[in-house]
PDB file of C-alpha atoms in Angstrom:
ATOM      1  CA  MET A   1      21.502 -30.268  80.215  1.00 73.00           C
ATOM      2  CA  GLU A   2      19.880 -27.703  82.460  1.00 83.00           C
ATOM      3  CA  LEU A   3      18.194 -24.712  80.886  1.00 90.00           C
ATOM      4  CA  LEU A   4      18.673 -21.408  82.667  1.00 89.00           C
ATOM      5  CA  THR A   5      15.983 -18.814  83.177  1.00 90.00           C
ATOM      6  CA  PRO A   6      16.611 -15.301  81.845  1.00 88.00           C
ATOM      7  CA  VAL A   7      17.156 -14.093  85.428  1.00 88.00           C
ATOM      8  CA  GLN A   8      19.809 -16.754  86.023  1.00 91.00           C
ATOM      9  CA  VAL A   9      21.581 -15.825  82.786  1.00 91.00           C
ATOM     10  CA  ARG A  10      21.501 -12.140  83.753  1.00 90.00           C
ATOM     11  CA  ASN A  11      22.882 -12.895  87.223  1.00 91.00           C
ATOM     12  CA  ARG A  12      25.718 -14.989  85.790  1.00 93.00           C
ATOM     13  CA  LEU A  13      26.607 -12.274  83.292  1.00 93.00           C
ATOM     14  CA  ILE A  14      26.706  -9.734  86.124  1.00 93.00           C
ATOM     15  CA  LEU A  15      29.052 -11.979  88.129  1.00 94.00           C
ATOM     16  CA  VAL A  16      31.347 -12.443  85.122  1.00 95.00           C
ATOM     17  CA  ALA A  17      31.367  -8.702  84.393  1.00 95.00           C
ATOM     18  CA  ARG A  18      32.232  -7.931  88.016  1.00 95.00           C
ATOM     19  CA  ARG A  19      35.079 -10.450  87.863  1.00 95.00           C
ATOM     20  CA  ILE A  20      36.389  -8.834  84.675  1.00 95.00           C
ATOM     21  CA  VAL A  21      36.297  -5.410  86.344  1.00 94.00           C
ATOM     22  CA  ALA A  22      38.246  -6.788  89.315  1.00 94.00           C
ATOM     23  CA  ASP A  23      40.809  -8.644  87.179  1.00 94.00           C
ATOM     24  CA  HIS A  24      41.368  -5.822  84.679  1.00 93.00           C
ATOM     25  CA  ALA A  25      41.601  -2.954  87.177  1.00 91.00           C
ATOM     26  CA  PRO A  26      44.152  -0.392  85.959  1.00 90.00           C
ATOM     27  CA  ASP A  27      47.295   0.385  87.922  1.00 89.00           C
ATOM     28  CA  ALA A  28      48.347   3.873  89.063  1.00 87.00           C
ATOM     29  CA  GLU A  29      49.371   4.776  85.497  1.00 87.00           C
ATOM     30  CA  GLY A  30      46.062   3.592  84.032  1.00 86.00           C
ATOM     31  CA  ILE A  31      47.459   0.441  82.410  1.00 90.00           C
ATOM     32  CA  CYS A  32      45.429  -2.776  82.645  1.00 90.00           C
ATOM     33  CA  ARG A  33      47.155  -5.254  84.940  1.00 89.00           C
ATOM     34  CA  ARG A  34      45.923  -8.229  82.911  1.00 91.00           C
ATOM     35  CA  CYS A  35      46.209  -7.002  79.303  1.00 88.00           C
ATOM     36  CA  GLY A  36      49.038  -4.487  79.690  1.00 89.00           C
ATOM     37  CA  VAL A  37      47.291  -1.851  77.567  1.00 90.00           C
ATOM     38  CA  LEU A  38      46.235   1.676  78.381  1.00 87.00           C
ATOM     39  CA  HIS A  39      42.613   1.319  77.227  1.00 88.00           C
ATOM     40  CA  CYS A  40      41.384  -2.174  78.090  1.00 90.00           C
ATOM     41  CA  GLU A  41      38.434  -3.177  75.918  1.00 91.00           C
ATOM     42  CA  ALA A  42      37.391  -5.961  78.296  1.00 92.00           C
ATOM     43  CA  LEU A  43      37.166  -3.497  81.183  1.00 92.00           C
ATOM     44  CA  ALA A  44      35.217  -0.990  79.094  1.00 92.00           C
ATOM     45  CA  ALA A  45      32.746  -3.650  77.939  1.00 93.00           C
ATOM     46  CA  ALA A  46      32.257  -5.022  81.462  1.00 94.00           C
ATOM     47  CA  ARG A  47      31.711  -1.560  82.931  1.00 92.00           C
ATOM     48  CA  GLY A  48      29.272  -0.687  80.154  1.00 90.00           C
ATOM     49  CA  TYR A  49      27.301  -3.859  80.737  1.00 91.00           C
ATOM     50  CA  LEU A  50      27.166  -3.307  84.493  1.00 91.00           C
ATOM     51  CA  ALA A  51      26.073   0.294  84.034  1.00 88.00           C
ATOM     52  CA  ARG A  52      23.256  -0.850  81.799  1.00 86.00           C
ATOM     53  CA  VAL A  53      21.921  -3.741  83.894  1.00 86.00           C
ATOM     54  CA  GLU A  54      22.495  -2.437  87.408  1.00 76.00           C
ATOM     55  CA  ALA A  55      20.864   0.929  86.805  1.00 67.00           C
ATOM     56  CA  PRO A  56      18.049   0.328  84.326  1.00 63.00           C
ATOM     57  CA  ARG A  57      16.850   3.465  82.641  1.00 64.00           C
ATOM     58  CA  ARG A  58      13.233   4.371  83.010  1.00 66.00           C
ATOM     59  CA  PRO A  59      11.457   5.308  79.812  1.00 64.00           C
ATOM     60  CA  LEU A  60      10.851   8.989  79.316  1.00 63.00           C
ATOM     61  CA  VAL A  61       7.267   9.769  80.266  1.00 66.00           C
ATOM     62  CA  VAL A  62       5.819  13.090  79.249  1.00 62.00           C
ATOM     63  CA  GLU A  63       2.242  14.223  79.699  1.00 62.00           C
ATOM     64  CA  ILE A  64       0.926  15.687  76.490  1.00 59.00           C
ATOM     65  CA  HIS A  65      -1.994  18.065  76.760  1.00 57.00           C
ATOM     66  CA  ARG A  66      -4.082  18.909  73.730  1.00 58.00           C
ATOM     67  CA  ARG A  67      -4.065  22.607  74.621  1.00 56.00           C
ATOM     68  CA  ALA A  68      -0.279  22.801  74.943  1.00 51.00           C
ATOM     69  CA  ALA A  69       1.212  24.713  72.042  1.00 57.00           C
ATOM     70  CA  VAL A  70       4.786  24.464  73.327  1.00 62.00           C
ATOM     71  CA  SER A  71       6.575  21.431  74.723  1.00 61.00           C
ATOM     72  CA  PRO A  72       7.577  21.556  78.417  1.00 64.00           C
ATOM     73  CA  PRO A  73      10.902  23.222  79.255  1.00 72.00           C
ATOM     74  CA  GLY A  74      13.886  20.987  78.552  1.00 76.00           C
ATOM     75  CA  VAL A  75      11.902  18.557  76.389  1.00 74.00           C
ATOM     76  CA  THR A  76      12.475  18.579  72.648  1.00 76.00           C
ATOM     77  CA  ALA A  77      10.101  17.461  69.942  1.00 73.00           C
ATOM     78  CA  ALA A  78      12.330  14.435  69.350  1.00 79.00           C
ATOM     79  CA  ASP A  79      11.985  13.469  73.038  1.00 79.00           C
ATOM     80  CA  LEU A  80       8.210  13.692  72.704  1.00 73.00           C
ATOM     81  CA  ARG A  81       8.232  11.459  69.611  1.00 76.00           C
ATOM     82  CA  VAL A  82      10.365   8.853  71.394  1.00 79.00           C
ATOM     83  CA  ALA A  83       8.115   8.971  74.476  1.00 76.00           C
ATOM     84  CA  VAL A  84       4.969   8.500  72.403  1.00 73.00           C
ATOM     85  CA  ALA A  85       6.546   5.597  70.506  1.00 76.00           C
ATOM     86  CA  THR A  86       7.456   3.774  73.754  1.00 76.00           C
ATOM     87  CA  VAL A  87       4.011   3.952  75.354  1.00 71.00           C
ATOM     88  CA  PRO A  88       2.323   0.540  75.106  1.00 71.00           C
ATOM     89  CA  PRO A  89      -1.118   0.537  73.501  1.00 68.00           C
ATOM     90  CA  ALA A  90      -4.085   0.488  75.859  1.00 66.00           C
ATOM     91  CA  VAL A  91      -5.530  -2.978  76.467  1.00 60.00           C
ATOM     92  CA  GLU A  92      -9.290  -3.215  76.217  1.00 58.00           C
ATOM     93  CA  PRO A  93     -10.906  -5.277  79.038  1.00 54.00           C
TER      94      PRO A  93
END
């Protein structure tokens, strides 16, 4: 029994998801050719997976200045809290 590395597992899942997208492509009326339904769950799941793994999202990085009384334009307080929570702690040498 051969153990796969995480990269190999990811690559195989991408290949399977691409195959599902190809096999479950909707016809001109939007009906899945494989399942025969209007909203194919297999196609939606495969597309969602591919969107997540092929275009990884970068974490939100915001510079926070001690003198800033107002958050930068377009950034909410909730965004700042999430950004601060995702920053890894500094490693002491």
